[in-house]
Coordinates of C-alpha atoms and ligand atoms in Angstrom, one line a residue:
X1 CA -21.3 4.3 12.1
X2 CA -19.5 7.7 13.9
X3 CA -16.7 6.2 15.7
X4 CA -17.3 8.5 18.9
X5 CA -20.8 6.9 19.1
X6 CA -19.9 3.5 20.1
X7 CA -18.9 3.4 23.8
X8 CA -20.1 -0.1 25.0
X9 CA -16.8 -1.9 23.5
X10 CA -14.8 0.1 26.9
X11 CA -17.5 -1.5 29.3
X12 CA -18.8 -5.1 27.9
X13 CA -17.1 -6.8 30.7
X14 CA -17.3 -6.5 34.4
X15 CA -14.1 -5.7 35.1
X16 CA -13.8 -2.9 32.7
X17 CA -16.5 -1.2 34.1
X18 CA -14.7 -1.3 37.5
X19 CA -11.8 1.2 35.5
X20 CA -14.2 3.6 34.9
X21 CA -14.2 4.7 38.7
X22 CA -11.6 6.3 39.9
X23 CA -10.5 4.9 43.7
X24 CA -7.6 3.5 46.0
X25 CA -5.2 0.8 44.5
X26 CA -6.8 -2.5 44.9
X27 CA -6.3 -6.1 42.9
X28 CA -8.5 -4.8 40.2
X29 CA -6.5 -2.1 39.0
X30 CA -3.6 -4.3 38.5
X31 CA -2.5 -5.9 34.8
X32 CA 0.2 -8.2 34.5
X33 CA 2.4 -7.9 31.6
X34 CA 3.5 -11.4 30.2
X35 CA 5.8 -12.4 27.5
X36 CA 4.1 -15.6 25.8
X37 CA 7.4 -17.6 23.7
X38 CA 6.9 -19.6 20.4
X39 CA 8.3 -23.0 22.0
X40 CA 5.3 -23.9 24.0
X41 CA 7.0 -25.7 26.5
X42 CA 9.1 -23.0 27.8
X43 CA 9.5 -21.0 31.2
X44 CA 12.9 -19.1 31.0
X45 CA 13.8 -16.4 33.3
X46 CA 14.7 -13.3 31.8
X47 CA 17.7 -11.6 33.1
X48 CA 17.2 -8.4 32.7
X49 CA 13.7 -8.8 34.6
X50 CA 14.6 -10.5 37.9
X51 CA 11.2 -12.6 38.8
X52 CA 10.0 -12.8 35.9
X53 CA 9.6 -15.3 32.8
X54 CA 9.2 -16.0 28.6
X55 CA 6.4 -19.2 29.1
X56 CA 5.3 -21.3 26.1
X57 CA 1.5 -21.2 25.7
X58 CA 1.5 -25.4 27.4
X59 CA 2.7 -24.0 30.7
X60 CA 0.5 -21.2 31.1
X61 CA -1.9 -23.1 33.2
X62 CA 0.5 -23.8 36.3
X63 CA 1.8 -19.8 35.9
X64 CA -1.2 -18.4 36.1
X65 CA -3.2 -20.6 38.3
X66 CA -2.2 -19.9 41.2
X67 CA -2.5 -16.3 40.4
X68 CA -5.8 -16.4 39.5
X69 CA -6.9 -18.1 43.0
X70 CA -5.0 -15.1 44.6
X71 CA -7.1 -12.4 43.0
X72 CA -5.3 -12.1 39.2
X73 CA -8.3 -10.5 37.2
X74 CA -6.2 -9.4 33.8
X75 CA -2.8 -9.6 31.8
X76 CA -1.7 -8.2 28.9
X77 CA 0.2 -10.8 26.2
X78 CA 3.3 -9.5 24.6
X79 CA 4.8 -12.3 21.8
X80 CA 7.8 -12.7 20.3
X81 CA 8.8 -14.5 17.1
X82 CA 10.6 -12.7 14.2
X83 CA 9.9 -15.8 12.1
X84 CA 6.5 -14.9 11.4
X85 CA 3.5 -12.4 11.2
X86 CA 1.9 -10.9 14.7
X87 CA -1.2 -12.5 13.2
X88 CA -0.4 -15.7 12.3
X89 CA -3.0 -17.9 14.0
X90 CA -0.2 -20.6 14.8
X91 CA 1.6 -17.6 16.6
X92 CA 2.4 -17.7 19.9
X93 CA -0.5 -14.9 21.0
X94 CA -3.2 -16.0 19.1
X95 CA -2.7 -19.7 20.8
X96 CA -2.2 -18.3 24.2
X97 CA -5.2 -16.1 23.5
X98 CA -7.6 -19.3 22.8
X99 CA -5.9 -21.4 25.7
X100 CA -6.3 -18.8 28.4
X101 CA -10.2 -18.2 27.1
X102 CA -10.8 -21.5 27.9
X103 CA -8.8 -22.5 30.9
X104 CA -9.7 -19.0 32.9
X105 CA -13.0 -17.9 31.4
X106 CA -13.1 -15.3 34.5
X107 CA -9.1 -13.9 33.2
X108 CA -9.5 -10.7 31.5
X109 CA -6.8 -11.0 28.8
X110 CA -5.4 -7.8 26.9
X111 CA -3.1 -8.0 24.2
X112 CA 0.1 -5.6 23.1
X113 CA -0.4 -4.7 19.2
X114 CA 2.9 -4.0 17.9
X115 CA 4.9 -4.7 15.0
X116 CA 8.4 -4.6 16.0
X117 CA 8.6 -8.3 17.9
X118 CA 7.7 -9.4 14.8
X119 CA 9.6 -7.4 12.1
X120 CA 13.5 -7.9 10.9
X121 CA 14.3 -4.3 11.9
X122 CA 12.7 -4.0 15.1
X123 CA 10.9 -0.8 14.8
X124 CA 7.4 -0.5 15.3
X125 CA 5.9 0.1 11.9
X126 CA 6.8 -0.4 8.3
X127 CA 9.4 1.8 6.7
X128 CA 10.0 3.4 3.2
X129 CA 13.4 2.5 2.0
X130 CA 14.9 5.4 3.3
X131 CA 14.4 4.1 6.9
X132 CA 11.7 6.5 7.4
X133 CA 8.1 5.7 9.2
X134 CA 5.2 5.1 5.9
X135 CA 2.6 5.8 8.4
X136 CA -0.8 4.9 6.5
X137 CA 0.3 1.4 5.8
X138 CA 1.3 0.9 9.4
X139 CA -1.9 2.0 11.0
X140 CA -3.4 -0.7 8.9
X141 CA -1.1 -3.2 9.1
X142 CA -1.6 -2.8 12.8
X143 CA -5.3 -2.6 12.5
X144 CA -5.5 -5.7 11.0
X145 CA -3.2 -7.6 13.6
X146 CA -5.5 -5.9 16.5
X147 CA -8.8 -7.2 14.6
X148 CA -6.8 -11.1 14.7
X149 CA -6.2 -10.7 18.5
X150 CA -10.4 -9.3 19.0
X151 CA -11.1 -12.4 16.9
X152 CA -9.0 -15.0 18.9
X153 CA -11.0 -13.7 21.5
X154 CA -8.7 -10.9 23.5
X155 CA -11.0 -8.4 25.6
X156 CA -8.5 -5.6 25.2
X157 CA -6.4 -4.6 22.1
X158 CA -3.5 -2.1 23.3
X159 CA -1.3 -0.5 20.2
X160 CA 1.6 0.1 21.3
X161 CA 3.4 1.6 18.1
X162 CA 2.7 5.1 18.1
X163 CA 2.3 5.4 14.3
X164 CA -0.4 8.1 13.4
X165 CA -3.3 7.2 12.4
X166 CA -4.1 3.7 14.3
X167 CA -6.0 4.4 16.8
X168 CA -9.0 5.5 14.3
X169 CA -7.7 2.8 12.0
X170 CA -8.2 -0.1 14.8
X171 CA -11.5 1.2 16.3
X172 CA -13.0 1.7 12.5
X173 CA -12.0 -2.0 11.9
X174 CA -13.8 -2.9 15.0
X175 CA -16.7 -1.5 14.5
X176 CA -16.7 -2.6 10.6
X177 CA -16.3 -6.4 11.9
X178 CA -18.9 -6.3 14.4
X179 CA -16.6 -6.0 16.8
X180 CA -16.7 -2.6 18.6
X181 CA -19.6 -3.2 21.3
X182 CA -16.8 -6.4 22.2
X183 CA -13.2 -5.2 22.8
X184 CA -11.8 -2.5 24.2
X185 CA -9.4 -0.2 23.0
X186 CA -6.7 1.1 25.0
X187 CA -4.5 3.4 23.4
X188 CA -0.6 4.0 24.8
X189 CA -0.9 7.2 23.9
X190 CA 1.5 9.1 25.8
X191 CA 4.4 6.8 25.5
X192 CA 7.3 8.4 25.6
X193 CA 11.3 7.3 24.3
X194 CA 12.8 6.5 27.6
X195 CA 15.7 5.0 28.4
X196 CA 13.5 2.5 30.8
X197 CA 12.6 0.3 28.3
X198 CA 15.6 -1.6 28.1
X199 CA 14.9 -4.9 30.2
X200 CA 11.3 -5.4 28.2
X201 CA 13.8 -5.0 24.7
X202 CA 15.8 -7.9 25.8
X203 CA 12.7 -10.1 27.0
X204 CA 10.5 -9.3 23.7
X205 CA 13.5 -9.1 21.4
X206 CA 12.2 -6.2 20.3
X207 CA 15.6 -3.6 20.0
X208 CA 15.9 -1.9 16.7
X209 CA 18.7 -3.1 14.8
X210 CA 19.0 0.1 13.5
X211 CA 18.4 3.9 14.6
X212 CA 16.2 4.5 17.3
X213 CA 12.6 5.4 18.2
X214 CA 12.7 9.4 18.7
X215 CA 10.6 9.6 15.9
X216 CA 7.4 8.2 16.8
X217 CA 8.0 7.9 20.4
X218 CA 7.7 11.3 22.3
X219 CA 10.7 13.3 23.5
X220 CA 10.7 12.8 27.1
X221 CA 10.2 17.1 27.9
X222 CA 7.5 17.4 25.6
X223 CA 4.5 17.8 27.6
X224 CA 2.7 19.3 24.9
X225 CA 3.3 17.0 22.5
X226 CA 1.6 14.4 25.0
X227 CA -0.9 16.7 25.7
X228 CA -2.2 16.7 21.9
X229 CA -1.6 12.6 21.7
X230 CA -3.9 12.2 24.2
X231 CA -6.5 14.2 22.6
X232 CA -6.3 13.4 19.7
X233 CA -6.7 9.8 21.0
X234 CA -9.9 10.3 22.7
X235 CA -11.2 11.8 19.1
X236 CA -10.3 8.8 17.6
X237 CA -11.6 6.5 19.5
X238 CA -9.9 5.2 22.7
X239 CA -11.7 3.4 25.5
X240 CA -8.6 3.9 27.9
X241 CA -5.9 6.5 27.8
X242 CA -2.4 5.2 28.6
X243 CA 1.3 6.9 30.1
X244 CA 4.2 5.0 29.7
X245 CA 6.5 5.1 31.7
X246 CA 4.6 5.8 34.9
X247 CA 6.9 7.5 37.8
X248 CA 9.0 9.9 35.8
X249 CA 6.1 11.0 34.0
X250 CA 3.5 11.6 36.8
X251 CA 3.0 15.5 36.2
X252 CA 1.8 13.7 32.3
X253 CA -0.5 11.3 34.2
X254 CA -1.9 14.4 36.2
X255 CA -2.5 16.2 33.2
X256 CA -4.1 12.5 31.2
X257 CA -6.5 13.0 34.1
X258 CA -7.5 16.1 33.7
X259 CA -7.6 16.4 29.3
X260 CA -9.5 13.1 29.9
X261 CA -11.7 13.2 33.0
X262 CA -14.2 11.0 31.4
X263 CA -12.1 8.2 30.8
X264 CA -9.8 5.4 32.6
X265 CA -6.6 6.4 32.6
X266 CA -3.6 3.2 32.5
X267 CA -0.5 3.7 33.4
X268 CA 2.8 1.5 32.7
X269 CA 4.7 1.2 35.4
X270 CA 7.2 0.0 32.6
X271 CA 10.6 -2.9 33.1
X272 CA 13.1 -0.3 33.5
X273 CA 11.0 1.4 36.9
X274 CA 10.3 -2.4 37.9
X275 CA 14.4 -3.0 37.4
X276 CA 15.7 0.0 39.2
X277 CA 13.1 -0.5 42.4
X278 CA 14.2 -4.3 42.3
X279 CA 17.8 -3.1 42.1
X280 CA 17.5 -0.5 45.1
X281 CA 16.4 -3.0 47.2
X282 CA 18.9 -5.0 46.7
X283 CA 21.3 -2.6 47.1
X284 CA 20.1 -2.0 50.7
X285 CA 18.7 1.5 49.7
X286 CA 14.8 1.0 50.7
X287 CA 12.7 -1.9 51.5
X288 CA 11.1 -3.6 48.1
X289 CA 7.4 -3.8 49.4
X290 CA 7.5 -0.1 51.2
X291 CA 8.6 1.8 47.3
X292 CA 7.0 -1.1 45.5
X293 CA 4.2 0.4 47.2
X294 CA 5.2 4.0 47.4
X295 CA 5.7 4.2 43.6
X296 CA 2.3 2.3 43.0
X297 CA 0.4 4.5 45.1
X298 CA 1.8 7.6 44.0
X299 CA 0.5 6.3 40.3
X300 CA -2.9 5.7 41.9
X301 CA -3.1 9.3 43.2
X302 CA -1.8 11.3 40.3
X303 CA -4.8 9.5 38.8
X304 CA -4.3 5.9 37.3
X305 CA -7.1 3.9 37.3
X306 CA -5.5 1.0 36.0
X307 CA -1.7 -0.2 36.6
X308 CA 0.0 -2.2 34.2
X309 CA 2.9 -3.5 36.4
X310 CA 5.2 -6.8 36.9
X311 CA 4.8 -6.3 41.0
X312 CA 1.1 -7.8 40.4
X313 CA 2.4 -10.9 41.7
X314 CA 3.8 -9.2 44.5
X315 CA 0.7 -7.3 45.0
X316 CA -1.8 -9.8 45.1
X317 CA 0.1 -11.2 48.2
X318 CA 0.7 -7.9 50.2
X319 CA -2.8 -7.0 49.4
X320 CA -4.0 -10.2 51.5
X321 CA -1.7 -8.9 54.3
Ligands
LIG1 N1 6.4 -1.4 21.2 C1 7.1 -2.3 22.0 C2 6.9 -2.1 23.5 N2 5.7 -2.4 24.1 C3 5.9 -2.2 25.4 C4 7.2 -1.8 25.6 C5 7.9 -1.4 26.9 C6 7.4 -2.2 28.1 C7 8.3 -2.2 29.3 O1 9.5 -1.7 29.2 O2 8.0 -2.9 30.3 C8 7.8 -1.7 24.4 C9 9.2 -1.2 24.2 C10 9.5 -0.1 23.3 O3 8.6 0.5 22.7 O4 10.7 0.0 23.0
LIG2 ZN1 4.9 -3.8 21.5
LIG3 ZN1 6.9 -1.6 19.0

């Protein structure tokens, strides 16, 4: 089958067809990035990330509970265990995938497809000997990781690598395993190398332990290279076009939301923007809710339809007020 001829895998649920409008910021645009640990009976704050948590897949239920009764309609799993394979179905995603399916059938659950919590380097794909990117092998290996989190039941896979080539890869392997009228793809495709990444590094264990990511990550000033990711993108078969990070890259956002007026846009309001707006508070500079708000809403109208951020929390409370 054409790859640009299946669209129902970016509306099968109710909640992704509420993306596809675009509108003011409200509870439904807001995704809440976890970090889901290998011990199962863990909830450890992360330092880097004030307010936030690793949890084991067995305390899940008292996390996001009370979340859910407040309005919490998605999250998006990130995992971390170099010991073993993104895919392994004893891994930490695949279980909290299964449990969260059947303790919140309502909880729309996405899922971060990456390689480099997993590998012994850290980088996002799988390199020649020379340290190098090997691209084709990459967009496979992640395809195949993104098909195990469709089949464990995710609504949403959301590649996060930026290696050529996987967003045609995932969506073909999709579609080949009866899968592409189910999940939806949502590509970070304008996701650039910032510097704001830092606190998410430390909670995922995910810094490179060598080099950096300049090469498949974009160069902060390159708006045409972002330009051409996000086309190419939509050709390949992305449900939902993604910028990472969110407020130093609004003008990118703007320009998501016009290459791709016929999509919903995400954007990551990413740890780094989440630190420093945490941070400024504290420091007495502004009032947390007034930027938390600010920032958000200044995401909204450069044309987000969907915020990934870790103020949902936050949110779901001011949002009642
Ligand atoms: N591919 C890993 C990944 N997935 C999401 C983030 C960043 C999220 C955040 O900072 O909140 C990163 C870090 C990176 O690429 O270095
Ligand atoms: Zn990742
Ligand atoms: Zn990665």
């Amino acid at each position: 089958m054409e790859i640009s001829s299946v669209l129902q895998g970016g509306y099968a649920h109710p909640l992704s067809r509420e993306w596809q409008t675009r509108k003011k910021i409200d509870k439904s645009m807001l995704m809440y990035p976890i970090f889901i640990t290998d011990d199962p009976t863990a909830s450890v704050e992360i330092s880097s990330l004030p307010g936030q948590r690793r949890w084991g897949v067995d305390r899940l239920e008292e996390f996001l509970g009370p979340l859910i009764k407040k309005g919490l309609k998605s999250v998006i799993l990130f995992g971390d265990d170099r010991g073993s394979p993104a895919d392994d179905p004893a891994g930490p995603v695949i279980l909290a995938i299964r449990k969260l399916r059947v303790l919140f059938p309502s909880l729309y659950i996405a899922c971060d497809v990456c390689l480099c919590e997993y590998t012994s380097h850290g980088h996002c794909g799988i390199l020649h000997s020379d340290g190098t990117i090997n691209s084709p092998p990459s967009a496979e290996r992640i395809a195949e990781v993104a098909f195990a989190y469709a089949k464990a039941g995710a609504h949403c896979v959301a590649p996060s690598d930026m290696m050529d080539g996987r967003i045609r890869a995932i969506k073909k392997r999709l579609i080949d395993e009866g899968f592409g009228n189910k999940c939806l793809l949502m590509s970070y495709s304008a996701k650039f190398a910032s510097g704001l990444y830092g606190p998410f590094r430390d909670a995922a264990g995910s810094a490179p332990s060598f080099g950096d990511r300049k090469c498949y990550q974009l160069p902060p000033s390159a708006k045409g290279l972002a330009r051409r990711a996000i086309q190419r993108d939509m050709v390949e078969g992305a449900d939902i076009i993604m910028v990472k990070p969110a407020l130093p890259y609004l003008d990118i956002l703007a320009d998501a939301a016009q290459l791709a007026p016929d999509h919903p846009l995400a954007a990551y309001q990413v740890s780094g923007e989440y630190a420093m707006v945490v941070a400024g508070a504290k420091a007495g500079v502004y009032d947390l809710r007034a930027m938390a708000f600010e920032t958000t809403e200044s995401i909204v109208r450069a044309g987000a339809t969907l915020i990934l951020t870790y103020f949902t929390p936050q949110f779901l409370h001011w949002l009642d007020e």
